[in-house]
Amino acid sequence: LDQDHLAIYGSMDQWSRAEFYRDLDAAGLVKTIPPNLEMQEPAGIYHVDPFTSIPMVESFYHGGNGDGLEHPGEPQFLKSLSFRTDWLEYMGLDTNQLKVAMVHGKSMEPTLNEAEVILIDKRESDISKIENGAIYALVFKGKPLVKRVYVQEMGNVNLVSDNKRGFDDIKFSEEEAKEIEFIGRVLWRGGEVS
């Protein structure tokens, strides 16, 4: 679709989008049908699946200082979380590379709060492609963390908390940073309004 058609498409609800695609297809303007839009025979009706379920990881990602991070005994009450398929497509996300996780701790407040859910893009896990100042889920020596990440020119890595009350930056030398496993970038968060 060209930009004009995409602008029209973006303003429609799911049923209008299906009809819009049907009309474009009939006019020979659609080369491929999006993966969440399928034709149902014999009526020729397009069906849009409006939601995609993203699986929940088992561990908590700690917004803390790095000790006492894992809570394997706590019940995992969410197995997945559903997002609008059109939003995921608009954001250019690969649903096979997304995970959701729970935040534990207060070091990332007020950006990420205790018990909030985060959406992680696992495609962004290469240290050489880290965007300085973005929030990442990572694991260091078996401990899952969620922090702002800054990679220095010499290869040193700083993990920074948004809450400056009692949460110091965690600094790694280039050698120590090799032990960090970057899971992915945090793109979204959701939780209760207090």
PDB file of N, CA, C and O in Angstrom, residues 5-77:
ATOM      1  N   HIS A   5      -2.911   5.290   1.187  1.00  0.00           N
ATOM      2  CA  HIS A   5      -3.737   4.165   1.627  1.00  0.00           C
ATOM      3  C   HIS A   5      -3.427   3.796   3.070  1.00  0.00           C
ATOM      4  O   HIS A   5      -4.322   3.468   3.846  1.00  0.00           O
ATOM      5  N   LEU A   6      -2.131   3.857   3.466  1.00  0.00           N
ATOM      6  CA  LEU A   6      -1.767   3.530   4.846  1.00  0.00           C
ATOM      7  C   LEU A   6      -2.378   4.531   5.824  1.00  0.00           C
ATOM      8  O   LEU A   6      -2.807   4.159   6.910  1.00  0.00           O
ATOM      9  N   ALA A   7      -2.435   5.792   5.447  1.00  0.00           N
ATOM     10  CA  ALA A   7      -3.032   6.814   6.320  1.00  0.00           C
ATOM     11  C   ALA A   7      -4.519   6.533   6.524  1.00  0.00           C
ATOM     12  O   ALA A   7      -5.035   6.639   7.631  1.00  0.00           O
ATOM     13  N   ILE A   8      -5.205   6.164   5.458  1.00  0.00           N
ATOM     14  CA  ILE A   8      -6.627   5.827   5.568  1.00  0.00           C
ATOM     15  C   ILE A   8      -6.791   4.582   6.434  1.00  0.00           C
ATOM     16  O   ILE A   8      -7.614   4.541   7.346  1.00  0.00           O
ATOM     17  N   TYR A   9      -5.967   3.560   6.160  1.00  0.00           N
ATOM     18  CA  TYR A   9      -6.037   2.289   6.885  1.00  0.00           C
ATOM     19  C   TYR A   9      -5.842   2.493   8.386  1.00  0.00           C
ATOM     20  O   TYR A   9      -6.534   1.910   9.200  1.00  0.00           O
ATOM     21  N   GLY A  10      -4.880   3.383   8.756  1.00  0.00           N
ATOM     22  CA  GLY A  10      -4.570   3.609  10.159  1.00  0.00           C
ATOM     23  C   GLY A  10      -5.694   4.230  10.950  1.00  0.00           C
ATOM     24  O   GLY A  10      -5.727   4.135  12.169  1.00  0.00           O
ATOM     25  N   SER A  11      -6.655   4.872  10.280  1.00  0.00           N
ATOM     26  CA  SER A  11      -7.746   5.539  10.994  1.00  0.00           C
ATOM     27  C   SER A  11      -9.001   4.671  11.114  1.00  0.00           C
ATOM     28  O   SER A  11     -10.008   5.114  11.647  1.00  0.00           O
ATOM     29  N   MET A  12      -8.948   3.440  10.624  1.00  0.00           N
ATOM     30  CA  MET A  12     -10.146   2.588  10.592  1.00  0.00           C
ATOM     31  C   MET A  12     -10.193   1.593  11.737  1.00  0.00           C
ATOM     32  O   MET A  12      -9.161   1.193  12.257  1.00  0.00           O
ATOM     33  N   ASP A  13     -11.412   1.167  12.088  1.00  0.00           N
ATOM     34  CA  ASP A  13     -11.541   0.067  13.027  1.00  0.00           C
ATOM     35  C   ASP A  13     -11.317  -1.245  12.262  1.00  0.00           C
ATOM     36  O   ASP A  13     -11.181  -1.258  11.041  1.00  0.00           O
ATOM     37  N   GLN A  14     -11.274  -2.364  13.012  1.00  0.00           N
ATOM     38  CA  GLN A  14     -10.893  -3.640  12.391  1.00  0.00           C
ATOM     39  C   GLN A  14     -11.844  -4.078  11.281  1.00  0.00           C
ATOM     40  O   GLN A  14     -11.410  -4.632  10.272  1.00  0.00           O
ATOM     41  N   TRP A  15     -13.129  -3.823  11.417  1.00  0.00           N
ATOM     42  CA  TRP A  15     -14.067  -4.294  10.402  1.00  0.00           C
ATOM     43  C   TRP A  15     -13.980  -3.442   9.140  1.00  0.00           C
ATOM     44  O   TRP A  15     -14.041  -3.946   8.034  1.00  0.00           O
ATOM     45  N   SER A  16     -13.778  -2.124   9.330  1.00  0.00           N
ATOM     46  CA  SER A  16     -13.596  -1.247   8.173  1.00  0.00           C
ATOM     47  C   SER A  16     -12.317  -1.611   7.432  1.00  0.00           C
ATOM     48  O   SER A  16     -12.260  -1.552   6.208  1.00  0.00           O
ATOM     49  N   ARG A  17     -11.276  -2.010   8.179  1.00  0.00           N
ATOM     50  CA  ARG A  17     -10.027  -2.402   7.541  1.00  0.00           C
ATOM     51  C   ARG A  17     -10.221  -3.623   6.656  1.00  0.00           C
ATOM     52  O   ARG A  17      -9.675  -3.702   5.562  1.00  0.00           O
ATOM     53  N   ALA A  18     -10.994  -4.572   7.140  1.00  0.00           N
ATOM     54  CA  ALA A  18     -11.244  -5.783   6.351  1.00  0.00           C
ATOM     55  C   ALA A  18     -11.951  -5.428   5.048  1.00  0.00           C
ATOM     56  O   ALA A  18     -11.592  -5.918   3.970  1.00  0.00           O
ATOM     57  N   GLU A  19     -12.958  -4.558   5.129  1.00  0.00           N
ATOM     58  CA  GLU A  19     -13.686  -4.141   3.933  1.00  0.00           C
ATOM     59  C   GLU A  19     -12.773  -3.344   2.995  1.00  0.00           C
ATOM     60  O   GLU A  19     -12.798  -3.512   1.780  1.00  0.00           O
ATOM     61  N   PHE A  20     -11.924  -2.486   3.575  1.00  0.00           N
ATOM     62  CA  PHE A  20     -10.978  -1.693   2.808  1.00  0.00           C
ATOM     63  C   PHE A  20     -10.042  -2.604   2.014  1.00  0.00           C
ATOM     64  O   PHE A  20      -9.822  -2.410   0.823  1.00  0.00           O
ATOM     65  N   TYR A  21      -9.515  -3.630   2.663  1.00  0.00           N
ATOM     66  CA  TYR A  21      -8.632  -4.579   1.980  1.00  0.00           C
ATOM     67  C   TYR A  21      -9.375  -5.328   0.887  1.00  0.00           C
ATOM     68  O   TYR A  21      -8.837  -5.571  -0.190  1.00  0.00           O
ATOM     69  N   ARG A  22     -10.616  -5.717   1.165  1.00  0.00           N
ATOM     70  CA  ARG A  22     -11.400  -6.445   0.162  1.00  0.00           C
ATOM     71  C   ARG A  22     -11.572  -5.595  -1.096  1.00  0.00           C
ATOM     72  O   ARG A  22     -11.375  -6.061  -2.217  1.00  0.00           O
ATOM     73  N   ASP A  23     -11.877  -4.291  -0.891  1.00  0.00           N
ATOM     74  CA  ASP A  23     -12.063  -3.392  -2.032  1.00  0.00           C
ATOM     75  C   ASP A  23     -10.764  -3.181  -2.797  1.00  0.00           C
ATOM     76  O   ASP A  23     -10.750  -3.183  -4.029  1.00  0.00           O
ATOM     77  N   LEU A  24      -9.661  -3.005  -2.074  1.00  0.00           N
ATOM     78  CA  LEU A  24      -8.366  -2.840  -2.736  1.00  0.00           C
ATOM     79  C   LEU A  24      -7.965  -4.103  -3.494  1.00  0.00           C
ATOM     80  O   LEU A  24      -7.420  -4.036  -4.591  1.00  0.00           O
ATOM     81  N   ASP A  25      -8.248  -5.247  -2.881  1.00  0.00           N
ATOM     82  CA  ASP A  25      -7.922  -6.522  -3.522  1.00  0.00           C
ATOM     83  C   ASP A  25      -8.726  -6.679  -4.807  1.00  0.00           C
ATOM     84  O   ASP A  25      -8.195  -7.086  -5.841  1.00  0.00           O
ATOM     85  N   ALA A  26     -10.003  -6.323  -4.743  1.00  0.00           N
ATOM     86  CA  ALA A  26     -10.860  -6.435  -5.927  1.00  0.00           C
ATOM     87  C   ALA A  26     -10.375  -5.516  -7.050  1.00  0.00           C
ATOM     88  O   ALA A  26     -10.508  -5.837  -8.231  1.00  0.00           O
ATOM     89  N   ALA A  27      -9.771  -4.391  -6.660  1.00  0.00           N
ATOM     90  CA  ALA A  27      -9.256  -3.447  -7.654  1.00  0.00           C
ATOM     91  C   ALA A  27      -7.845  -3.818  -8.129  1.00  0.00           C
ATOM     92  O   ALA A  27      -7.259  -3.117  -8.947  1.00  0.00           O
ATOM     93  N   GLY A  28      -7.297  -4.916  -7.586  1.00  0.00           N
ATOM     94  CA  GLY A  28      -5.965  -5.361  -7.977  1.00  0.00           C
ATOM     95  C   GLY A  28      -4.841  -4.536  -7.374  1.00  0.00           C
ATOM     96  O   GLY A  28      -3.717  -4.544  -7.877  1.00  0.00           O
ATOM     97  N   LEU A  29      -5.112  -3.832  -6.272  1.00  0.00           N
ATOM     98  CA  LEU A  29      -4.103  -2.973  -5.652  1.00  0.00           C
ATOM     99  C   LEU A  29      -3.367  -3.646  -4.505  1.00  0.00           C
ATOM    100  O   LEU A  29      -2.410  -3.093  -3.970  1.00  0.00           O
ATOM    101  N   VAL A  30      -3.802  -4.834  -4.086  1.00  0.00           N
ATOM    102  CA  VAL A  30      -3.157  -5.534  -2.972  1.00  0.00           C
ATOM    103  C   VAL A  30      -2.402  -6.725  -3.526  1.00  0.00           C
ATOM    104  O   VAL A  30      -2.986  -7.620  -4.124  1.00  0.00           O
ATOM    105  N   LYS A  31      -1.087  -6.734  -3.309  1.00  0.00           N
ATOM    106  CA  LYS A  31      -0.274  -7.839  -3.802  1.00  0.00           C
ATOM    107  C   LYS A  31      -0.272  -9.007  -2.815  1.00  0.00           C
ATOM    108  O   LYS A  31      -0.241 -10.156  -3.189  1.00  0.00           O
ATOM    109  N   THR A  32      -0.260  -8.688  -1.509  1.00  0.00           N
ATOM    110  CA  THR A  32      -0.302  -9.733  -0.486  1.00  0.00           C
ATOM    111  C   THR A  32      -1.263  -9.305   0.611  1.00  0.00           C
ATOM    112  O   THR A  32      -1.368  -8.120   0.921  1.00  0.00           O
ATOM    113  N   ILE A  33      -1.930 -10.272   1.178  1.00  0.00           N
ATOM    114  CA  ILE A  33      -2.822 -10.012   2.304  1.00  0.00           C
ATOM    115  C   ILE A  33      -1.981 -10.102   3.579  1.00  0.00           C
ATOM    116  O   ILE A  33      -1.205 -11.023   3.741  1.00  0.00           O
ATOM    117  N   PRO A  34      -2.087  -9.112   4.496  1.00  0.00           N
ATOM    118  CA  PRO A  34      -1.330  -9.186   5.745  1.00  0.00           C
ATOM    119  C   PRO A  34      -1.609 -10.503   6.463  1.00  0.00           C
ATOM    120  O   PRO A  34      -2.692 -11.075   6.330  1.00  0.00           O
ATOM    121  N   PRO A  35      -0.642 -10.996   7.264  1.00  0.00           N
ATOM    122  CA  PRO A  35      -0.796 -12.301   7.899  1.00  0.00           C
ATOM    123  C   PRO A  35      -1.979 -12.415   8.845  1.00  0.00           C
ATOM    124  O   PRO A  35      -2.487 -13.501   9.059  1.00  0.00           O
ATOM    125  N   ASN A  36      -2.450 -11.306   9.429  1.00  0.00           N
ATOM    126  CA  ASN A  36      -3.581 -11.385  10.353  1.00  0.00           C
ATOM    127  C   ASN A  36      -4.913 -11.154   9.648  1.00  0.00           C
ATOM    128  O   ASN A  36      -5.931 -10.995  10.273  1.00  0.00           O
ATOM    129  N   LEU A  37      -4.893 -11.124   8.318  1.00  0.00           N
ATOM    130  CA  LEU A  37      -6.103 -10.861   7.553  1.00  0.00           C
ATOM    131  C   LEU A  37      -6.285 -12.018   6.585  1.00  0.00           C
ATOM    132  O   LEU A  37      -5.478 -12.217   5.698  1.00  0.00           O
ATOM    133  N   GLU A  38      -7.290 -12.831   6.789  1.00  0.00           N
ATOM    134  CA  GLU A  38      -7.435 -13.986   5.918  1.00  0.00           C
ATOM    135  C   GLU A  38      -8.837 -14.041   5.329  1.00  0.00           C
ATOM    136  O   GLU A  38      -9.801 -13.618   5.951  1.00  0.00           O
ATOM    137  N   MET A  39      -8.933 -14.549   4.117  1.00  0.00           N
ATOM    138  CA  MET A  39     -10.229 -14.628   3.446  1.00  0.00           C
ATOM    139  C   MET A  39     -10.951 -15.896   3.903  1.00  0.00           C
ATOM    140  O   MET A  39     -10.352 -16.961   3.981  1.00  0.00           O
ATOM    141  N   GLN A  40     -12.191 -15.747   4.220  1.00  0.00           N
ATOM    142  CA  GLN A  40     -12.998 -16.896   4.605  1.00  0.00           C
ATOM    143  C   GLN A  40     -13.910 -17.260   3.439  1.00  0.00           C
ATOM    144  O   GLN A  40     -14.703 -16.458   2.988  1.00  0.00           O
ATOM    145  N   GLU A  41     -13.751 -18.448   2.943  1.00  0.00           N
ATOM    146  CA  GLU A  41     -14.565 -18.914   1.818  1.00  0.00           C
ATOM    147  C   GLU A  41     -15.886 -19.471   2.344  1.00  0.00           C
ATOM    148  O   GLU A  41     -15.936 -19.976   3.464  1.00  0.00           O
ATOM    149  N   PRO A  42     -16.967 -19.463   1.581  1.00  0.00           N
ATOM    150  CA  PRO A  42     -17.011 -18.948   0.223  1.00  0.00           C
ATOM    151  C   PRO A  42     -17.483 -17.506   0.137  1.00  0.00           C
ATOM    152  O   PRO A  42     -17.570 -16.952  -0.935  1.00  0.00           O
ATOM    153  N   ALA A  43     -17.817 -16.888   1.276  1.00  0.00           N
ATOM    154  CA  ALA A  43     -18.443 -15.568   1.243  1.00  0.00           C
ATOM    155  C   ALA A  43     -17.483 -14.457   0.833  1.00  0.00           C
ATOM    156  O   ALA A  43     -17.917 -13.372   0.503  1.00  0.00           O
ATOM    157  N   GLY A  44     -16.170 -14.721   0.866  1.00  0.00           N
ATOM    158  CA  GLY A  44     -15.215 -13.684   0.511  1.00  0.00           C
ATOM    159  C   GLY A  44     -15.083 -12.616   1.575  1.00  0.00           C
ATOM    160  O   GLY A  44     -14.747 -11.472   1.282  1.00  0.00           O
ATOM    161  N   ILE A  45     -15.325 -12.986   2.839  1.00  0.00           N
ATOM    162  CA  ILE A  45     -15.230 -12.026   3.939  1.00  0.00           C
ATOM    163  C   ILE A  45     -13.826 -12.114   4.529  1.00  0.00           C
ATOM    164  O   ILE A  45     -13.301 -13.201   4.732  1.00  0.00           O
ATOM    165  N   TYR A  46     -13.230 -10.958   4.791  1.00  0.00           N
ATOM    166  CA  TYR A  46     -11.925 -10.924   5.433  1.00  0.00           C
ATOM    167  C   TYR A  46     -12.129 -10.855   6.936  1.00  0.00           C
ATOM    168  O   TYR A  46     -12.970 -10.135   7.436  1.00  0.00           O
ATOM    169  N   HIS A  47     -11.310 -11.622   7.628  1.00  0.00           N
ATOM    170  CA  HIS A  47     -11.380 -11.632   9.089  1.00  0.00           C
ATOM    171  C   HIS A  47     -10.063 -11.085   9.632  1.00  0.00           C
ATOM    172  O   HIS A  47      -8.992 -11.510   9.234  1.00  0.00           O
ATOM    173  N   VAL A  48     -10.145 -10.124  10.555  1.00  0.00           N
ATOM    174  CA  VAL A  48      -8.957  -9.559  11.179  1.00  0.00           C
ATOM    175  C   VAL A  48      -8.888 -10.057  12.615  1.00  0.00           C
ATOM    176  O   VAL A  48      -9.829  -9.894  13.375  1.00  0.00           O
ATOM    177  N   ASP A  49      -7.749 -10.679  12.971  1.00  0.00           N
ATOM    178  CA  ASP A  49      -7.528 -11.063  14.356  1.00  0.00           C
ATOM    179  C   ASP A  49      -6.963  -9.841  15.064  1.00  0.00           C
ATOM    180  O   ASP A  49      -5.824  -9.454  14.809  1.00  0.00           O
ATOM    181  N   PRO A  50      -7.744  -9.195  15.935  1.00  0.00           N
ATOM    182  CA  PRO A  50      -7.312  -7.910  16.476  1.00  0.00           C
ATOM    183  C   PRO A  50      -6.239  -8.000  17.561  1.00  0.00           C
ATOM    184  O   PRO A  50      -5.631  -6.999  17.891  1.00  0.00           O
ATOM    185  N   PHE A  51      -5.985  -9.187  18.132  1.00  0.00           N
ATOM    186  CA  PHE A  51      -5.036  -9.294  19.229  1.00  0.00           C
ATOM    187  C   PHE A  51      -4.022 -10.408  19.000  1.00  0.00           C
ATOM    188  O   PHE A  51      -4.331 -11.432  18.407  1.00  0.00           O
ATOM    189  N   THR A  52      -2.807 -10.163  19.506  1.00  0.00           N
ATOM    190  CA  THR A  52      -1.742 -11.158  19.477  1.00  0.00           C
ATOM    191  C   THR A  52      -1.295 -11.381  20.910  1.00  0.00           C
ATOM    192  O   THR A  52      -1.019 -10.427  21.644  1.00  0.00           O
ATOM    193  N   SER A  53      -1.210 -12.643  21.303  1.00  0.00           N
ATOM    194  CA  SER A  53      -0.808 -12.994  22.659  1.00  0.00           C
ATOM    195  C   SER A  53       0.711 -13.135  22.729  1.00  0.00           C
ATOM    196  O   SER A  53       1.302 -13.876  21.949  1.00  0.00           O
ATOM    197  N   ILE A  54       1.344 -12.420  23.672  1.00  0.00           N
ATOM    198  CA  ILE A  54       2.793 -12.464  23.866  1.00  0.00           C
ATOM    199  C   ILE A  54       3.072 -13.228  25.161  1.00  0.00           C
ATOM    200  O   ILE A  54       2.520 -12.901  26.210  1.00  0.00           O
ATOM    201  N   PRO A  55       3.931 -14.258  25.109  1.00  0.00           N
ATOM    202  CA  PRO A  55       4.175 -15.078  26.311  1.00  0.00           C
ATOM    203  C   PRO A  55       4.930 -14.330  27.408  1.00  0.00           C
ATOM    204  O   PRO A  55       5.731 -13.441  27.136  1.00  0.00           O
ATOM    205  N   MET A  56       4.642 -14.716  28.647  1.00  0.00           N
ATOM    206  CA  MET A  56       5.273 -14.134  29.828  1.00  0.00           C
ATOM    207  C   MET A  56       6.491 -14.970  30.202  1.00  0.00           C
ATOM    208  O   MET A  56       6.415 -16.194  30.208  1.00  0.00           O
ATOM    209  N   VAL A  57       7.624 -14.322  30.501  1.00  0.00           N
ATOM    210  CA  VAL A  57       8.791 -15.056  30.974  1.00  0.00           C
ATOM    211  C   VAL A  57       8.582 -15.419  32.435  1.00  0.00           C
ATOM    212  O   VAL A  57       7.832 -14.756  33.147  1.00  0.00           O
ATOM    213  N   GLU A  58       9.262 -16.469  32.875  1.00  0.00           N
ATOM    214  CA  GLU A  58       9.040 -16.980  34.227  1.00  0.00           C
ATOM    215  C   GLU A  58       9.654 -16.107  35.316  1.00  0.00           C
ATOM    216  O   GLU A  58       9.125 -16.001  36.396  1.00  0.00           O
ATOM    217  N   SER A  59      10.800 -15.481  35.046  1.00  0.00           N
ATOM    218  CA  SER A  59      11.474 -14.738  36.101  1.00  0.00           C
ATOM    219  C   SER A  59      11.013 -13.287  36.155  1.00  0.00           C
ATOM    220  O   SER A  59      10.502 -12.751  35.185  1.00  0.00           O
ATOM    221  N   PHE A  60      11.207 -12.677  37.316  1.00  0.00           N
ATOM    222  CA  PHE A  60      10.943 -11.262  37.495  1.00  0.00           C
ATOM    223  C   PHE A  60      12.183 -10.496  37.043  1.00  0.00           C
ATOM    224  O   PHE A  60      13.299 -10.967  37.214  1.00  0.00           O
ATOM    225  N   TYR A  61      11.989  -9.298  36.511  1.00  0.00           N
ATOM    226  CA  TYR A  61      13.126  -8.438  36.211  1.00  0.00           C
ATOM    227  C   TYR A  61      13.195  -7.378  37.289  1.00  0.00           C
ATOM    228  O   TYR A  61      12.242  -6.648  37.517  1.00  0.00           O
ATOM    229  N   HIS A  62      14.319  -7.357  37.967  1.00  0.00           N
ATOM    230  CA  HIS A  62      14.461  -6.581  39.182  1.00  0.00           C
ATOM    231  C   HIS A  62      14.926  -5.173  38.898  1.00  0.00           C
ATOM    232  O   HIS A  62      15.941  -4.971  38.249  1.00  0.00           O
ATOM    233  N   GLY A  63      14.136  -4.227  39.375  1.00  0.00           N
ATOM    234  CA  GLY A  63      14.570  -2.836  39.378  1.00  0.00           C
ATOM    235  C   GLY A  63      15.157  -2.577  40.741  1.00  0.00           C
ATOM    236  O   GLY A  63      14.560  -1.903  41.552  1.00  0.00           O
ATOM    237  N   GLY A  64      16.309  -3.168  41.009  1.00  0.00           N
ATOM    238  CA  GLY A  64      16.945  -3.040  42.319  1.00  0.00           C
ATOM    239  C   GLY A  64      18.434  -2.907  42.155  1.00  0.00           C
ATOM    240  O   GLY A  64      18.934  -2.549  41.110  1.00  0.00           O
ATOM    241  N   ASN A  65      19.168  -3.250  43.226  1.00  0.00           N
ATOM    242  CA  ASN A  65      20.617  -3.060  43.185  1.00  0.00           C
ATOM    243  C   ASN A  65      21.367  -4.348  42.867  1.00  0.00           C
ATOM    244  O   ASN A  65      22.586  -4.380  42.922  1.00  0.00           O
ATOM    245  N   GLY A  66      20.651  -5.414  42.560  1.00  0.00           N
ATOM    246  CA  GLY A  66      21.329  -6.622  42.116  1.00  0.00           C
ATOM    247  C   GLY A  66      21.356  -7.745  43.120  1.00  0.00           C
ATOM    248  O   GLY A  66      21.897  -8.798  42.837  1.00  0.00           O
ATOM    249  N   ASP A  67      20.788  -7.563  44.341  1.00  0.00           N
ATOM    250  CA  ASP A  67      20.781  -8.692  45.265  1.00  0.00           C
ATOM    251  C   ASP A  67      19.358  -9.164  45.516  1.00  0.00           C
ATOM    252  O   ASP A  67      18.429  -8.398  45.505  1.00  0.00           O
ATOM    253  N   GLY A  68      19.219 -10.450  45.749  1.00  0.00           N
ATOM    254  CA  GLY A  68      17.916 -11.048  46.039  1.00  0.00           C
ATOM    255  C   GLY A  68      16.937 -10.874  44.914  1.00  0.00           C
ATOM    256  O   GLY A  68      15.801 -10.492  45.119  1.00  0.00           O
ATOM    257  N   LEU A  69      17.361 -11.185  43.686  1.00  0.00           N
ATOM    258  CA  LEU A  69      16.558 -10.798  42.536  1.00  0.00           C
ATOM    259  C   LEU A  69      15.486 -11.786  42.146  1.00  0.00           C
ATOM    260  O   LEU A  69      14.436 -11.414  41.682  1.00  0.00           O
ATOM    261  N   GLU A  70      15.768 -13.041  42.271  1.00  0.00           N
ATOM    262  CA  GLU A  70      14.845 -14.019  41.726  1.00  0.00           C
ATOM    263  C   GLU A  70      13.818 -14.440  42.773  1.00  0.00           C
ATOM    264  O   GLU A  70      14.125 -14.545  43.948  1.00  0.00           O
ATOM    265  N   HIS A  71      12.611 -14.676  42.313  1.00  0.00           N
ATOM    266  CA  HIS A  71      11.508 -15.058  43.202  1.00  0.00           C
ATOM    267  C   HIS A  71      10.814 -16.287  42.637  1.00  0.00           C
ATOM    268  O   HIS A  71       9.664 -16.233  42.238  1.00  0.00           O
ATOM    269  N   PRO A  72      11.548 -17.414  42.577  1.00  0.00           N
ATOM    270  CA  PRO A  72      10.974 -18.588  41.922  1.00  0.00           C
ATOM    271  C   PRO A  72       9.764 -19.161  42.637  1.00  0.00           C
ATOM    272  O   PRO A  72       8.963 -19.858  42.035  1.00  0.00           O
ATOM    273  N   GLY A  73       9.595 -18.844  43.948  1.00  0.00           N
ATOM    274  CA  GLY A  73       8.480 -19.410  44.682  1.00  0.00           C
ATOM    275  C   GLY A  73       7.181 -18.651  44.517  1.00  0.00           C
ATOM    276  O   GLY A  73       6.119 -19.126  44.888  1.00  0.00           O
ATOM    277  N   GLU A  74       7.242 -17.462  43.948  1.00  0.00           N
ATOM    278  CA  GLU A  74       6.033 -16.665  43.803  1.00  0.00           C
ATOM    279  C   GLU A  74       5.210 -17.155  42.622  1.00  0.00           C
ATOM    280  O   GLU A  74       5.754 -17.507  41.579  1.00  0.00           O
ATOM    281  N   PRO A  75       3.890 -17.201  42.763  1.00  0.00           N
ATOM    282  CA  PRO A  75       3.063 -17.702  41.660  1.00  0.00           C
ATOM    283  C   PRO A  75       3.093 -16.769  40.463  1.00  0.00           C
ATOM    284  O   PRO A  75       3.112 -15.554  40.611  1.00  0.00           O
ATOM    285  N   GLN A  76       3.139 -17.360  39.288  1.00  0.00           N
ATOM    286  CA  GLN A  76       3.112 -16.581  38.050  1.00  0.00           C
ATOM    287  C   GLN A  76       1.656 -16.538  37.594  1.00  0.00           C
ATOM    288  O   GLN A  76       1.145 -17.482  37.014  1.00  0.00           O
ATOM    289  N   PHE A  77       0.974 -15.445  37.883  1.00  0.00           N
ATOM    290  CA  PHE A  77      -0.463 -15.405  37.598  1.00  0.00           C
ATOM    291  C   PHE A  77      -0.758 -15.033  36.158  1.00  0.00           C
ATOM    292  O   PHE A  77      -1.863 -15.214  35.689  1.00  0.00           O
TER     293      PHE A  77
END
